[in-house]
Short mmCIF file of C-alpha atoms in Angstrom, two decimals:
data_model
loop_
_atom_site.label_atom_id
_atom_site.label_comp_id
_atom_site.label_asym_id
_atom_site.label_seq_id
_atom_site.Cartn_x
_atom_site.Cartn_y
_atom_site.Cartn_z
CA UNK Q 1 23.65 0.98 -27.50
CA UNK Q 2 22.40 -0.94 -24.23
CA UNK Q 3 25.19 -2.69 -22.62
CA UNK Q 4 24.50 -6.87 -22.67
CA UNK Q 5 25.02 -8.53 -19.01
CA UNK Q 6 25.95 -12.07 -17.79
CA UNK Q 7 22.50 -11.67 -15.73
CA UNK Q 8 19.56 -14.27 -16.10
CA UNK Q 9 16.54 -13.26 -15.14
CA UNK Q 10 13.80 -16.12 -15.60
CA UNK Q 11 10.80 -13.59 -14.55
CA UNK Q 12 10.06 -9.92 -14.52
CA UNK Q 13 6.55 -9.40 -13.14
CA UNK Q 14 4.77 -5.82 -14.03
CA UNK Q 15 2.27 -5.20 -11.10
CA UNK Q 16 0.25 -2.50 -12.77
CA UNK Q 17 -1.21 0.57 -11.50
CA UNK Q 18 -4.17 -0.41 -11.91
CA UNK Q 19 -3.75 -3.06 -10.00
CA UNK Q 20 -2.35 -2.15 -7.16
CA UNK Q 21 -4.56 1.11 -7.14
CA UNK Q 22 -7.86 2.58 -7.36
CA UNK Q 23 -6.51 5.02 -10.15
CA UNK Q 24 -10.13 7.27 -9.76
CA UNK Q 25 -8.91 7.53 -6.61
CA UNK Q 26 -5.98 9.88 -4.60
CA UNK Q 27 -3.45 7.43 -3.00
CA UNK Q 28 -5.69 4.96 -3.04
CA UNK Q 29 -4.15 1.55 -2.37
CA UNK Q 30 -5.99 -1.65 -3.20
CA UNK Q 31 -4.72 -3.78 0.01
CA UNK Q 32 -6.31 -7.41 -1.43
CA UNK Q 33 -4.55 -6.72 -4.65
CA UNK Q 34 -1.11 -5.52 -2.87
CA UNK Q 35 -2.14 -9.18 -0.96
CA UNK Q 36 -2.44 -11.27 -4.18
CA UNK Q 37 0.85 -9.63 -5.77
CA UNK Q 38 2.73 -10.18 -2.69
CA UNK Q 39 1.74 -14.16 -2.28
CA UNK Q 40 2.93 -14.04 -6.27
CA UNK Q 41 6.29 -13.08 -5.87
CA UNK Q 42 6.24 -15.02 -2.69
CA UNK Q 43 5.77 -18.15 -4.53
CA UNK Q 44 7.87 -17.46 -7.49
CA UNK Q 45 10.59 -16.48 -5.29
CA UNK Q 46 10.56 -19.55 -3.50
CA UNK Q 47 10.33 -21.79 -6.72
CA UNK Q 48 13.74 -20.89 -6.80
CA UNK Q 49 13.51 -18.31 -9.83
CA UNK Q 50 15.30 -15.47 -10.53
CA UNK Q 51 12.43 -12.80 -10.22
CA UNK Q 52 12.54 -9.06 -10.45
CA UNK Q 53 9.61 -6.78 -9.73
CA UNK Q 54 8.62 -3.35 -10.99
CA UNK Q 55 5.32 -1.97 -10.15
CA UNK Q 56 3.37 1.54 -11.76
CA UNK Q 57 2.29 3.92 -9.71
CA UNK Q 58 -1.87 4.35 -10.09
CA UNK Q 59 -2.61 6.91 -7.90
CA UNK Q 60 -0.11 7.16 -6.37
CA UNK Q 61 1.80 9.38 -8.82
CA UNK Q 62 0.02 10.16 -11.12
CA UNK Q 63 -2.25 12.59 -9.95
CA UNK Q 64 0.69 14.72 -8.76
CA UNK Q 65 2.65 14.17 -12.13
CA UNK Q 66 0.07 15.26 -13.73
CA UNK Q 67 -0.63 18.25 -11.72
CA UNK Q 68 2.38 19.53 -12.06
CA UNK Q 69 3.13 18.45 -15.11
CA UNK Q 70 6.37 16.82 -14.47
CA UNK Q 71 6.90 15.27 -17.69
CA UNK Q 72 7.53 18.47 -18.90
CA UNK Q 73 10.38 18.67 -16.45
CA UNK Q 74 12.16 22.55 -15.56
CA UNK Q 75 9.23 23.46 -18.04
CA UNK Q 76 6.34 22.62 -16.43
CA UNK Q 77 4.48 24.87 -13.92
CA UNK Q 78 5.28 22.74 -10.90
CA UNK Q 79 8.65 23.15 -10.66
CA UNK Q 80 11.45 20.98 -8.28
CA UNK Q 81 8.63 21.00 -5.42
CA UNK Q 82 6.14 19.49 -7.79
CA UNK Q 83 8.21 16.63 -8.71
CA UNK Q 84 9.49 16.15 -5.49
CA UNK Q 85 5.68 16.10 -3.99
CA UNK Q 86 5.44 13.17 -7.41
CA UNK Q 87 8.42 11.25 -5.86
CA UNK Q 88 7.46 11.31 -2.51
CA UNK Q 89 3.85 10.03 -3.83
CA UNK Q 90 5.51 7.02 -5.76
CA UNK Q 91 8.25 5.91 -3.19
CA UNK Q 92 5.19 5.79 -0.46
CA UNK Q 93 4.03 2.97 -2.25
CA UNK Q 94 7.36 1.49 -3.15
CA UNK Q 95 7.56 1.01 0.72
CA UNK Q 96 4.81 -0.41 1.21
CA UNK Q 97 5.08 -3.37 -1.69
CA UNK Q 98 8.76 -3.71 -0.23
CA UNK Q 99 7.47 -3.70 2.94
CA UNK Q 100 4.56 -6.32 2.63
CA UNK Q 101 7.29 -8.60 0.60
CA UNK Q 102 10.50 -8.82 3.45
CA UNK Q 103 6.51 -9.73 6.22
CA UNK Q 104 5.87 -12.56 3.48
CA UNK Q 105 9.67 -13.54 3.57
CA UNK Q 106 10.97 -12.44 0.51
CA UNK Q 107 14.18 -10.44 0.64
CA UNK Q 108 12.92 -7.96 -1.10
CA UNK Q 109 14.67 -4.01 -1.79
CA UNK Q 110 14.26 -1.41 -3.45
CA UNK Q 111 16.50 -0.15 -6.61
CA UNK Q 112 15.47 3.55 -7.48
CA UNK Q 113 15.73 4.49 -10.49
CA UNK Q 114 16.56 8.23 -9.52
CA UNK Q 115 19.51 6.70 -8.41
CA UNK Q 116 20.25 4.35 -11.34
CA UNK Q 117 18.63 5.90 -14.82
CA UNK Q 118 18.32 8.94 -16.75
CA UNK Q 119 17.18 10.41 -19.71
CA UNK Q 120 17.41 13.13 -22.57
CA UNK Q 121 14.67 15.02 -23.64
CA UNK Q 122 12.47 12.34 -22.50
CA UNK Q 123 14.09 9.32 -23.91
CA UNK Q 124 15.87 6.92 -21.27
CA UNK Q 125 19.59 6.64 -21.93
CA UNK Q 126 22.01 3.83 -22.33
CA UNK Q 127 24.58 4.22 -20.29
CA UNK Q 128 22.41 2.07 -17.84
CA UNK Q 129 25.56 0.11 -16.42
CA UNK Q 130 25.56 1.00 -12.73
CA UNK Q 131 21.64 -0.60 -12.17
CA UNK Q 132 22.51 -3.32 -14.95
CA UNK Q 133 25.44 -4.65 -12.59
CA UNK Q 134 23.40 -4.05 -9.38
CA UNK Q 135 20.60 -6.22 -10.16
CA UNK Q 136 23.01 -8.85 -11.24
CA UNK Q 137 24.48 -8.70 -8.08
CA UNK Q 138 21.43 -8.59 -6.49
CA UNK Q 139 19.89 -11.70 -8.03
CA UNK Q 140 23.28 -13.47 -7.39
CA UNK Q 141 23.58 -13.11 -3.51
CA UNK Q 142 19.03 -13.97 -3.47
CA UNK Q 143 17.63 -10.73 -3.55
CA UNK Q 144 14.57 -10.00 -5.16
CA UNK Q 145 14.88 -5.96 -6.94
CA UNK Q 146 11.81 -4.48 -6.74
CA UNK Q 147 11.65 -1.27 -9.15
CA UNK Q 148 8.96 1.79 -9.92
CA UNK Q 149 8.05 4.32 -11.96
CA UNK Q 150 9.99 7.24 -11.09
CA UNK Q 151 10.76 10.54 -11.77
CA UNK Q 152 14.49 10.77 -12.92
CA UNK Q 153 17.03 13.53 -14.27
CA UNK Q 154 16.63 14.21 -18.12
CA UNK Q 155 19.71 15.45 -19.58
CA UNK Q 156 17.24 18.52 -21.23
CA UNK Q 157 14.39 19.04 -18.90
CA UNK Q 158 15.85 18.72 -16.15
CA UNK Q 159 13.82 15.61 -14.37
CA UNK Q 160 10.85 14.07 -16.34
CA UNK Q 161 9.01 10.86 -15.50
CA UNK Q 162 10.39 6.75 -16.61
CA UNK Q 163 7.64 4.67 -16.64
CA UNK Q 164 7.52 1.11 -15.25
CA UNK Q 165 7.18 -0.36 -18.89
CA UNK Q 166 10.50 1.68 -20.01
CA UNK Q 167 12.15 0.16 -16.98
CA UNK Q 168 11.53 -2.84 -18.33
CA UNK Q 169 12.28 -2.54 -21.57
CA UNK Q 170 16.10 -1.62 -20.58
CA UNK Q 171 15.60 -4.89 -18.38
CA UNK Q 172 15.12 -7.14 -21.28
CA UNK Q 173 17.90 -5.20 -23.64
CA UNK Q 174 20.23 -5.69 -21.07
CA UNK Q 175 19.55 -8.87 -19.78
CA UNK Q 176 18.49 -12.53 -20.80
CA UNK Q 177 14.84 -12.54 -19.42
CA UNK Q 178 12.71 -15.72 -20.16
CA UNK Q 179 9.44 -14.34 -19.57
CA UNK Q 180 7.69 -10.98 -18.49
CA UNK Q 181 4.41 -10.68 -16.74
CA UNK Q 182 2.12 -8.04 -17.05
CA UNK Q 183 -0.43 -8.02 -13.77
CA UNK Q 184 -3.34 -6.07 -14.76
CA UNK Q 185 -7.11 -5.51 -13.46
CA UNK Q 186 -8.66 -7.67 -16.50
CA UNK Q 187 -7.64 -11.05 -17.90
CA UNK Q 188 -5.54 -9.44 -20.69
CA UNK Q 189 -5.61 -7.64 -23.93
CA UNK Q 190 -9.03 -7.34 -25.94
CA UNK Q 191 -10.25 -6.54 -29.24
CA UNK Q 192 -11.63 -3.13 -27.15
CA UNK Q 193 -12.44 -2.09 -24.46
CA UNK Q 194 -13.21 -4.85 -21.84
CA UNK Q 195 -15.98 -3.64 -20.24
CA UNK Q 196 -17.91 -3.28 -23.88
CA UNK Q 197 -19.83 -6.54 -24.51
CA UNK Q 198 -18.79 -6.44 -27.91
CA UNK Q 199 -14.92 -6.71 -26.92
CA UNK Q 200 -13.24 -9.81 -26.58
CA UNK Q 201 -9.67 -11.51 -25.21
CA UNK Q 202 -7.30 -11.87 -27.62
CA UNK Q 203 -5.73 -15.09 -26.10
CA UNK Q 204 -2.34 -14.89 -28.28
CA UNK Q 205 -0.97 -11.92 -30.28
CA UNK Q 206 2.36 -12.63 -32.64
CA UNK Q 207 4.79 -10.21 -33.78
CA UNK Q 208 5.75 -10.50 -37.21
CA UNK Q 209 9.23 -9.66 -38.21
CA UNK Q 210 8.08 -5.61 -39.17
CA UNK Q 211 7.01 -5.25 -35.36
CA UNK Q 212 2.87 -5.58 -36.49
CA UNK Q 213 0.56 -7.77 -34.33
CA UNK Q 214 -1.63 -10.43 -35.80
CA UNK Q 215 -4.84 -9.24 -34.25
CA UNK Q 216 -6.41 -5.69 -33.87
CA UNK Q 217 -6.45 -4.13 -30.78
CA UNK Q 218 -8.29 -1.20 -30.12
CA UNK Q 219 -7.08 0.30 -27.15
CA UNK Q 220 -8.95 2.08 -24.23
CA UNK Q 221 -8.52 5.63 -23.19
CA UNK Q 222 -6.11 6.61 -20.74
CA UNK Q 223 -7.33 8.10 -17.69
CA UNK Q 224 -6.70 11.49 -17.33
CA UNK Q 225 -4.18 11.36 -14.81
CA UNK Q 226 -2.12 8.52 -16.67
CA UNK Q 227 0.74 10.31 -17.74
CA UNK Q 228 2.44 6.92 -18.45
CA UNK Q 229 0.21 5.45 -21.58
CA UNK Q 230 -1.98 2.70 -20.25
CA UNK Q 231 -2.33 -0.56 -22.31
CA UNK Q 232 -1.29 1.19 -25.75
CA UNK Q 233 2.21 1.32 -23.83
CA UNK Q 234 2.27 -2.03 -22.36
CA UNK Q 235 1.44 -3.24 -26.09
CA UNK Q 236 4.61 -0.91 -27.36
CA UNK Q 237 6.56 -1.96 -24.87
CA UNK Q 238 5.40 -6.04 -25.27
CA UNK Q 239 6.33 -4.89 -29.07
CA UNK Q 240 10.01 -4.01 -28.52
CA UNK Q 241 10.78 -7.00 -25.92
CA UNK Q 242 9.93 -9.37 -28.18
CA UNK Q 243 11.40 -8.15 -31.32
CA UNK Q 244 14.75 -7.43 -29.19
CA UNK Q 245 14.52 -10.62 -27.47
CA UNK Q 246 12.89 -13.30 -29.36
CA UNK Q 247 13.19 -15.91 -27.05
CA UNK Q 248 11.49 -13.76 -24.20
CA UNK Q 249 7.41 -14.56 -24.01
CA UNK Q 250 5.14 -11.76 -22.23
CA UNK Q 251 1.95 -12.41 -20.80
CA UNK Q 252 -1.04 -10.41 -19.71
CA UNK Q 253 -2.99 -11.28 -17.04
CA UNK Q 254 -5.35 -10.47 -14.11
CA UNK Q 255 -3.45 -9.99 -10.88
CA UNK Q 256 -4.54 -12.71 -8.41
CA UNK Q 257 -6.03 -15.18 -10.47
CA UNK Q 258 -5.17 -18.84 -10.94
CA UNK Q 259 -3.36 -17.84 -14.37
CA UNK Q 260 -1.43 -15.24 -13.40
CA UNK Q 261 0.44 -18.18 -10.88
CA UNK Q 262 0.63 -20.07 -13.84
CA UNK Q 263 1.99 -17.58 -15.92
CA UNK Q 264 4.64 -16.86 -13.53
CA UNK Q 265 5.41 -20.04 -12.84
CA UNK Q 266 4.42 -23.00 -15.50
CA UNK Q 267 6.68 -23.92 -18.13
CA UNK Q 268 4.06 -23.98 -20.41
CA UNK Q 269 1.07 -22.55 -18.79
CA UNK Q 270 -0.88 -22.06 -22.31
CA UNK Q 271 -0.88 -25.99 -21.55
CA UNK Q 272 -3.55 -25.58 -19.07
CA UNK Q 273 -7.26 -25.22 -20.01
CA UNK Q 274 -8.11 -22.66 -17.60
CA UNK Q 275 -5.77 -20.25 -18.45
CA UNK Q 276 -7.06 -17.24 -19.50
CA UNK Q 277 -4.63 -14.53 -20.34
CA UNK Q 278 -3.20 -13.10 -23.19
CA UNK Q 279 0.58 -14.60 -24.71
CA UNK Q 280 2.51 -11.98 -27.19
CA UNK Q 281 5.15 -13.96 -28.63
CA UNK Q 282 7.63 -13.77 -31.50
CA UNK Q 283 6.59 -15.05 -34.94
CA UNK Q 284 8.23 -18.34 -34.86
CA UNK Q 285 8.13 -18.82 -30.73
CA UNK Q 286 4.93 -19.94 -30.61
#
């Protein structure tokens, strides 16, 4: 059982893979992207909210995870080098977001969760208390935690990989979080996949009480070096914060557009007739 905190956390913001990196690319970094997340959590920062950040890995990552097959752990064919080449991939980039935050003015550091989290046999573990109190403390003194998919110990493989979306869904069942924003490379969930004509954006998805949505979604493919699960795990993980925390709205949204400010920021941003995004909510917080 996750272990509840005094800690109130009015925004976690998801800065996706995707967008942050070209993921057909090796390492590729998507500097105006990086620029548009960073004057984000600039400006929710300095609203006065309690933010945290986690961001995926793209290409970063990936490509080595994959490679290696580090999911797999002591039983893959990379071995300790392989997900040690992963890491240092994945905390490359952590610098650099941390890095590009403290320039902006936002006291930004990192929490690794190689340091913090673990799992068995793949699933993360509970016993989560050591990076549940640190970001409390954290958020307290006017830090701003930024967190990343990592490679961690697993109890039975040895290491395996903890996506950004698992991170956050030990945020939010530790934690009372108010909202969590998902910064993607399109203006939310569709019907299919957005670059078919035929697809469209579902603009609000409720979760009944048996965890079902109230539209279809057909997700996209992952890309092959996506060890993580693309959208289909965002819409999992959107899934489970909801149904744990009611109260808690997500949103997905294109990184650097005028709705993803609002969605960060707004009370009530669905209030607005230019935003475009797409609001997963509890049945009944609506």
């Amino acid at each position: 059982m996750a272990i509840k905190s005094n800690t109130r956390i009015d925004c976690i913001i998801k800065a996706g893979g995707s967008a942050l990196t070209d993921k057909k690319g090796f390492e590729a970094l998507r500097s105006d992207q990086l620029c548009a997340v960073v004057a984000t959590v600039t400006e929710v920062h300095g609203s006065g909210l309690r933010c945290v950040l986690v961001h995926g890995a793209g290409s970063f990552g990936h490509p080595q995870a994959h490679q290696y097959q580090v999911t797999r752990g002591q039983f893959g064919e990379g071995g300790a080098v392989g997900a040690a080449v992963t890491r240092q991939s994945v905390t490359s980039l952590n610098q650099t977001v941390v890095r590009e935050l403290v320039a902006s003015g936002v006291p930004a550091v990192s929490v690794s969760p190689l340091c913090t989290m673990g799992c068995a046999d793949g699933i993360p573990t509970t016993d989560d208390r050591s990076v549940i109190d640190l970001i409390g403390r954290l958020l307290h003194h006017g830090f701003l935690p930024v967190l990343h998919g990592d490679v961690v110990m697993d109890s039975v493989r040895g290491w395996t990989v903890l996506s950004g979306d698992t991170i956050i869904e030990r945020l939010v069942a530790s934690n009372a979080v108010g909202r969590v924003v998902y910064l993607t490379d399109v203006d939310g969930v569709f019907s299919g996949p957005p670059d078919r004509p035929e697809s469209r954006l579902i603009e609000r998805l409720v979760v009944d009480r048996d965890g079902r949505l109230s539209d279809t979604v057909t997700t996209d493919l992952q890309t092959q070096t996506d060890v993580t699960g693309g959208m289909r795990l965002k819409l999992e993980t959107a899934v489970f914060i909801v149904t744990k925390s009611p109260s808690t709205v997500v949103y997905v949204v294109r990184c650097g557009s005028t709705s993803a400010r609002l969605a960060c920021i707004a009370r009530t941003p669905n209030d607005s007739a230019s935003f475009r995004a797409t609001t997963i909510s509890k049945e009944g917080n609506t």
